[in-house]
């Protein structure tokens, strides 16, 4: 028998997980919106407003988030409270960019991470790779949607843009879509049907227009991007979970200016799978792909198999990820300090050798 919450993703596994909470008289629900210490939770009896006071952790990565499954007080309480959260199957996290280095949860229990990239502005492949690293790390399957495809009507030019993005997105489906013209939306709707999808991207990427196309109604407010730089205004200010007509649910999110990595080493590895495969053939296991003999990565760079841009982006994201980890992990901090000391010594030795040749 179908559960009233099945359209929101409730399944037999969640039913079993909820047994101890049901014994306490609590009811299950999914968080569809969070706002200032309270949240909207959809239950079998409808959507209720609940306070999150009893589930406020010290770790900001574990706060109540859109997409969470919750155990809520039964009808009759005023106010009603979220008493517990069910275990997250996936979690999309980014770095808050604060000096303390904290993870921020953007969406929970997501199956597909839909990364919206506007074709109205110049492609930033490095930013796409950054989004993809976080998406892979979350446990969700990423999909890159090139929005506003109608602004690139020439098929040859559009084909080149798609190919560029595909080269930065191994193992990821890349879909050119025009939500206003209806192009590509049916394909995307089929991809995200039946699960939970989160829609991510910068302001102006056309996320709200895309969300409306998938929802089949003007649910999300839409504003035009600025002509001067193609950047958008924040029309979506909270993360909202909405039921899709073809099955599944969609979490729309505000535009993201910053997408700092958060403990995403394996995600970076998946984005740069070809470099990881090359590295397995390096002569030394700890090869840094810098100047070591027998480096398969540098060999691929020399023969043109690997682009300099990809290697530079790979190194950059790995360095950033290590710096983030180092803020909370003493061992990583010590490793980075040792590496810097070695490099400084090498630099000094090179300078001394250069002076010796002059004299």
Coordinates of C-alpha atoms in Angstrom, one line a residue:
X1 CA 0.0 0.0 0.0
X2 CA 1.4 3.4 -1.0
X3 CA 2.3 5.8 1.8
X4 CA 1.0 9.4 1.7
X5 CA 4.7 10.5 1.7
X6 CA 5.7 8.3 -1.2
X7 CA 5.6 11.2 -3.7
X8 CA 8.2 12.9 -1.5
X9 CA 10.6 9.9 -1.5
X10 CA 9.4 7.8 1.5
X11 CA 10.2 4.2 1.1
X12 CA 10.5 0.9 3.0
X13 CA 13.9 1.7 4.3
X14 CA 12.7 4.9 5.9
X15 CA 9.6 3.1 7.3
X16 CA 11.9 0.6 9.1
X17 CA 14.2 3.5 10.3
X18 CA 11.2 5.3 11.7
X19 CA 9.9 2.4 13.9
X20 CA 11.5 3.6 17.2
X21 CA 10.2 7.2 16.6
X22 CA 6.7 5.9 15.9
X23 CA 6.8 4.0 19.2
X24 CA 7.2 7.4 20.8
X25 CA 4.1 8.7 19.1
X26 CA 6.0 10.9 16.7
X27 CA 5.0 11.3 13.0
X28 CA 7.3 11.3 9.9
X29 CA 7.8 14.2 7.6
X30 CA 10.1 15.7 5.1
X31 CA 11.5 19.2 5.5
X32 CA 10.4 21.3 2.5
X33 CA 11.7 24.7 3.7
X34 CA 13.8 26.1 6.6
X35 CA 13.6 29.6 7.8
X36 CA 15.0 31.2 11.0
X37 CA 14.9 28.3 13.4
X38 CA 11.7 26.9 12.1
X39 CA 10.8 24.7 9.1
X40 CA 7.9 23.6 7.0
X41 CA 7.5 19.8 7.2
X42 CA 5.2 17.8 4.9
X43 CA 3.5 15.0 6.8
X44 CA 0.8 12.5 5.9
X45 CA -1.7 15.0 7.2
X46 CA -0.4 18.0 5.4
X47 CA 2.4 20.6 5.8
X48 CA 3.0 21.7 9.4
X49 CA 5.2 24.5 10.9
X50 CA 7.8 23.1 13.4
X51 CA 10.4 24.5 15.6
X52 CA 14.0 23.1 15.3
X53 CA 15.1 23.9 18.9
X54 CA 15.7 20.2 19.8
X55 CA 17.9 19.4 16.8
X56 CA 20.3 22.3 16.8
X57 CA 23.8 20.8 16.7
X58 CA 27.2 22.4 17.2
X59 CA 28.3 21.3 13.8
X60 CA 26.7 23.7 11.2
X61 CA 26.9 20.8 8.6
X62 CA 24.3 18.9 10.6
X63 CA 21.6 21.6 11.0
X64 CA 18.1 20.9 9.7
X65 CA 18.1 21.3 6.0
X66 CA 15.6 21.1 3.1
X67 CA 15.4 17.5 2.1
X68 CA 15.9 16.0 5.6
X69 CA 13.5 13.4 6.9
X70 CA 12.3 14.3 10.4
X71 CA 10.4 12.9 13.4
X72 CA 7.8 15.5 14.4
X73 CA 5.4 16.0 17.3
X74 CA 1.9 14.7 16.5
X75 CA -1.0 17.0 15.9
X76 CA -2.1 19.0 18.9
X77 CA 1.1 20.5 20.1
X78 CA 1.6 24.3 19.9
X79 CA 4.3 24.8 18.9
X80 CA 5.2 21.5 17.3
X81 CA 8.9 20.5 17.3
X82 CA 11.2 18.5 15.2
X83 CA 12.4 15.9 17.7
X84 CA 15.0 14.0 15.6
X85 CA 16.4 13.7 12.0
X86 CA 16.7 10.5 10.2
X87 CA 20.1 9.5 8.9
X88 CA 21.0 11.3 5.7
X89 CA 21.8 9.1 2.7
X90 CA 23.5 11.9 0.9
X91 CA 24.4 15.5 1.8
X92 CA 25.6 18.3 -0.5
X93 CA 28.1 20.4 1.5
X94 CA 30.2 23.4 0.7
X95 CA 32.8 25.4 2.7
X96 CA 31.2 28.5 4.4
X97 CA 34.4 30.5 3.5
X98 CA 34.6 31.6 7.1
X99 CA 37.9 31.8 9.0
X100 CA 36.8 28.9 11.2
X101 CA 36.3 26.7 8.1
X102 CA 32.9 25.2 8.5
X103 CA 30.8 23.0 6.3
X104 CA 27.4 24.3 5.2
X105 CA 24.7 21.8 4.2
X106 CA 22.8 22.9 1.1
X107 CA 20.5 19.9 0.5
X108 CA 20.0 16.5 2.1
X109 CA 19.0 13.1 0.7
X110 CA 19.6 14.1 -2.9
X111 CA 19.8 11.7 -5.9
X112 CA 20.7 14.1 -8.6
X113 CA 22.7 17.4 -8.4
X114 CA 21.5 19.5 -11.4
X115 CA 24.2 22.1 -12.1
X116 CA 22.8 25.0 -14.1
X117 CA 25.3 26.9 -16.3
X118 CA 24.3 29.8 -18.5
X119 CA 25.3 29.9 -22.1
X120 CA 24.6 33.7 -22.0
X121 CA 28.0 34.3 -20.5
X122 CA 31.5 32.9 -21.1
X123 CA 31.9 29.4 -19.8
X124 CA 34.0 29.0 -16.6
X125 CA 35.1 25.4 -16.8
X126 CA 37.0 25.7 -13.5
X127 CA 33.8 26.6 -11.7
X128 CA 31.9 23.7 -13.3
X129 CA 34.7 21.3 -12.1
X130 CA 34.3 22.8 -8.6
X131 CA 30.5 22.2 -8.6
X132 CA 31.1 18.7 -9.9
X133 CA 33.6 17.8 -7.2
X134 CA 31.1 18.8 -4.5
X135 CA 28.3 16.9 -6.3
X136 CA 30.3 13.7 -6.6
X137 CA 31.4 14.0 -3.0
X138 CA 27.8 14.4 -1.8
X139 CA 26.9 10.9 -3.1
X140 CA 24.5 12.3 -5.7
X141 CA 24.8 11.8 -9.5
X142 CA 25.6 15.2 -11.1
X143 CA 24.0 16.5 -14.3
X144 CA 25.2 19.7 -16.1
X145 CA 22.4 21.7 -17.7
X146 CA 23.5 24.4 -20.2
X147 CA 20.7 26.9 -19.9
X148 CA 19.6 29.6 -22.3
X149 CA 20.7 27.4 -25.2
X150 CA 18.4 29.5 -27.5
X151 CA 20.9 32.3 -27.2
X152 CA 23.4 30.1 -29.1
X153 CA 21.3 29.1 -32.2
X154 CA 24.3 28.1 -34.4
X155 CA 24.6 24.3 -34.0
X156 CA 28.4 24.3 -34.6
X157 CA 29.1 26.9 -32.0
X158 CA 26.8 25.2 -29.5
X159 CA 28.4 21.8 -30.3
X160 CA 31.8 23.2 -29.4
X161 CA 30.5 24.6 -26.1
X162 CA 28.9 21.3 -25.2
X163 CA 32.1 19.5 -26.1
X164 CA 34.2 21.9 -23.9
X165 CA 31.9 21.2 -20.9
X166 CA 31.9 17.4 -21.6
X167 CA 35.7 17.5 -21.5
X168 CA 35.5 18.9 -18.0
X169 CA 32.8 16.6 -16.9
X170 CA 33.8 12.9 -17.4
X171 CA 31.0 10.5 -16.6
X172 CA 28.4 13.3 -16.4
X173 CA 25.5 13.9 -18.8
X174 CA 25.6 17.4 -20.3
X175 CA 22.3 18.8 -21.6
X176 CA 21.8 22.0 -23.5
X177 CA 18.3 23.3 -22.5
X178 CA 16.2 26.3 -23.3
X179 CA 13.4 26.5 -20.7
X180 CA 11.7 29.4 -22.5
X181 CA 11.6 27.5 -25.8
X182 CA 10.9 24.1 -24.2
X183 CA 14.1 22.6 -25.8
X184 CA 15.7 19.8 -23.8
X185 CA 13.3 20.1 -20.8
X186 CA 11.6 16.7 -21.6
X187 CA 14.9 15.0 -21.6
X188 CA 15.9 16.6 -18.3
X189 CA 12.5 15.8 -16.7
X190 CA 13.1 12.1 -17.6
X191 CA 16.5 12.2 -16.0
X192 CA 15.3 13.6 -12.7
X193 CA 12.0 11.7 -12.5
X194 CA 11.4 9.5 -9.5
X195 CA 14.1 10.8 -7.1
X196 CA 15.2 14.0 -5.3
X197 CA 17.1 16.5 -7.4
X198 CA 18.7 19.7 -6.2
X199 CA 19.1 22.7 -8.6
X200 CA 22.4 24.5 -8.2
X201 CA 24.2 27.4 -9.9
X202 CA 25.1 31.0 -9.9
X203 CA 22.5 33.8 -9.9
X204 CA 21.4 34.5 -13.4
X205 CA 21.9 30.9 -14.6
X206 CA 18.2 30.5 -15.2
X207 CA 17.5 28.1 -12.3
X208 CA 14.1 29.5 -11.4
X209 CA 13.0 29.5 -15.1
X210 CA 14.3 25.9 -15.4
X211 CA 12.4 24.9 -12.2
X212 CA 9.2 26.4 -13.5
X213 CA 9.6 24.4 -16.8
X214 CA 10.1 21.2 -14.8
X215 CA 7.2 21.9 -12.5
X216 CA 4.9 22.9 -15.4
X217 CA 3.8 26.0 -13.6
X218 CA 5.2 29.5 -12.7
X219 CA 6.0 28.6 -9.1
X220 CA 9.3 30.3 -8.7
X221 CA 9.7 34.1 -9.2
X222 CA 11.9 35.0 -12.2
X223 CA 13.9 38.1 -12.9
X224 CA 16.1 39.1 -15.9
X225 CA 19.8 39.0 -15.6
X226 CA 21.7 42.3 -15.8
X227 CA 22.7 43.1 -19.3
X228 CA 26.0 44.6 -18.3
X229 CA 27.5 41.3 -17.0
X230 CA 24.9 38.6 -17.3
X231 CA 24.6 38.2 -13.5
X232 CA 21.3 37.6 -11.9
X233 CA 19.5 38.8 -8.9
X234 CA 18.7 36.5 -6.0
X235 CA 15.0 35.7 -6.8
X236 CA 15.2 32.5 -4.7
X237 CA 16.1 33.3 -1.1
X238 CA 15.3 29.9 0.6
X239 CA 15.7 26.3 -0.4
X240 CA 12.3 24.9 -1.4
X241 CA 11.3 21.3 -2.0
X242 CA 8.6 20.9 -4.6
X243 CA 6.9 17.8 -6.1
X244 CA 7.5 17.3 -9.8
X245 CA 4.5 16.3 -12.0
X246 CA 6.5 13.4 -13.6
X247 CA 7.4 12.0 -10.2
X248 CA 10.1 12.9 -7.7
X249 CA 10.9 16.2 -6.0
X250 CA 13.0 19.2 -6.8
X251 CA 15.0 21.4 -4.4
X252 CA 15.5 24.9 -5.8
X253 CA 18.3 26.9 -4.2
X254 CA 19.5 30.5 -4.1
X255 CA 22.2 31.5 -6.4
X256 CA 25.7 30.6 -5.1
X257 CA 28.5 33.2 -5.5
X258 CA 31.0 31.0 -3.7
X259 CA 31.4 27.3 -3.9
X260 CA 34.3 26.4 -1.6
X261 CA 35.3 22.8 -1.4
X262 CA 34.6 20.9 1.8
X263 CA 36.6 17.7 2.3
X264 CA 36.0 16.7 -1.3
X265 CA 39.2 14.8 -2.3
X266 CA 37.3 11.8 -3.7
X267 CA 35.0 14.1 -5.6
X268 CA 38.0 15.9 -7.1
X269 CA 39.4 12.5 -8.1
X270 CA 36.2 11.7 -10.0
X271 CA 36.1 15.0 -11.8
X272 CA 39.6 14.4 -13.0
X273 CA 39.3 10.7 -13.5
X274 CA 41.7 10.7 -16.4
X275 CA 44.5 12.3 -14.4
X276 CA 43.9 9.8 -11.6
X277 CA 44.2 6.9 -14.1
X278 CA 47.4 8.4 -15.5
X279 CA 48.9 8.8 -12.0
X280 CA 48.5 5.0 -11.5
X281 CA 51.2 4.5 -14.1
X282 CA 53.8 7.0 -12.6
X283 CA 57.1 5.5 -11.6
X284 CA 56.7 6.7 -8.0
X285 CA 53.6 6.1 -5.9
X286 CA 54.0 9.5 -4.2
X287 CA 54.6 11.3 -7.5
X288 CA 53.6 15.0 -7.3
X289 CA 53.4 15.3 -11.1
X290 CA 55.8 18.3 -10.9
X291 CA 59.2 17.3 -12.2
X292 CA 59.7 13.6 -11.2
X293 CA 61.2 11.2 -13.7
X294 CA 58.8 8.6 -15.1
X295 CA 55.7 10.7 -14.5
X296 CA 52.8 9.5 -16.7
X297 CA 50.8 12.7 -16.0
X298 CA 53.6 15.0 -17.3
X299 CA 54.2 12.6 -20.3
X300 CA 50.5 13.0 -21.2
X301 CA 50.9 16.8 -20.9
X302 CA 53.9 16.7 -23.2
X303 CA 52.2 14.7 -25.9
X304 CA 48.9 16.7 -25.8
X305 CA 46.8 13.9 -24.3
X306 CA 46.2 16.0 -21.2
X307 CA 45.5 19.7 -21.3
X308 CA 47.5 22.2 -19.2
X309 CA 44.2 23.8 -18.1
X310 CA 42.9 20.4 -16.7
X311 CA 46.1 19.7 -14.8
X312 CA 46.2 23.3 -13.4
X313 CA 42.6 23.0 -12.2
X314 CA 43.2 19.6 -10.7
X315 CA 46.2 20.9 -8.7
X316 CA 44.3 24.0 -7.6
X317 CA 41.3 22.1 -6.3
X318 CA 43.5 19.6 -4.5
X319 CA 45.5 22.4 -2.8
X320 CA 42.4 24.2 -1.7
X321 CA 40.9 21.0 -0.3
X322 CA 44.1 20.3 1.7
X323 CA 44.1 23.8 3.1
X324 CA 40.5 23.4 4.2
X325 CA 41.3 20.0 5.9
X326 CA 44.4 21.5 7.5
X327 CA 42.4 24.0 9.4
X328 CA 40.9 21.1 11.5
X329 CA 43.5 18.4 11.0
X330 CA 46.9 18.8 12.7
X331 CA 48.5 16.0 10.7
X332 CA 47.6 17.6 7.4
X333 CA 48.9 21.0 8.6
X334 CA 52.3 19.4 9.5
X335 CA 52.5 17.7 6.0
X336 CA 51.9 21.0 4.3
X337 CA 54.5 22.8 6.5
X338 CA 57.1 20.1 5.6
X339 CA 56.3 20.4 1.9
X340 CA 56.8 24.1 2.1
X341 CA 60.1 23.8 3.9
X342 CA 61.3 21.4 1.3
X343 CA 60.3 23.8 -1.5
X344 CA 61.9 26.7 0.3
X345 CA 65.2 24.8 0.7
X346 CA 65.1 23.8 -3.0
X347 CA 64.5 27.4 -3.9
X348 CA 67.4 28.6 -1.8
X349 CA 69.7 25.9 -3.3
X350 CA 68.7 26.9 -6.8
X351 CA 69.5 30.6 -6.0
X352 CA 72.9 29.6 -4.5
X353 CA 73.8 27.5 -7.5
X354 CA 72.8 30.4 -9.8
X355 CA 75.0 32.8 -7.8
X356 CA 77.9 30.3 -8.0
X357 CA 77.7 30.1 -11.8
X358 CA 77.9 33.9 -12.0
X359 CA 81.1 34.0 -10.0

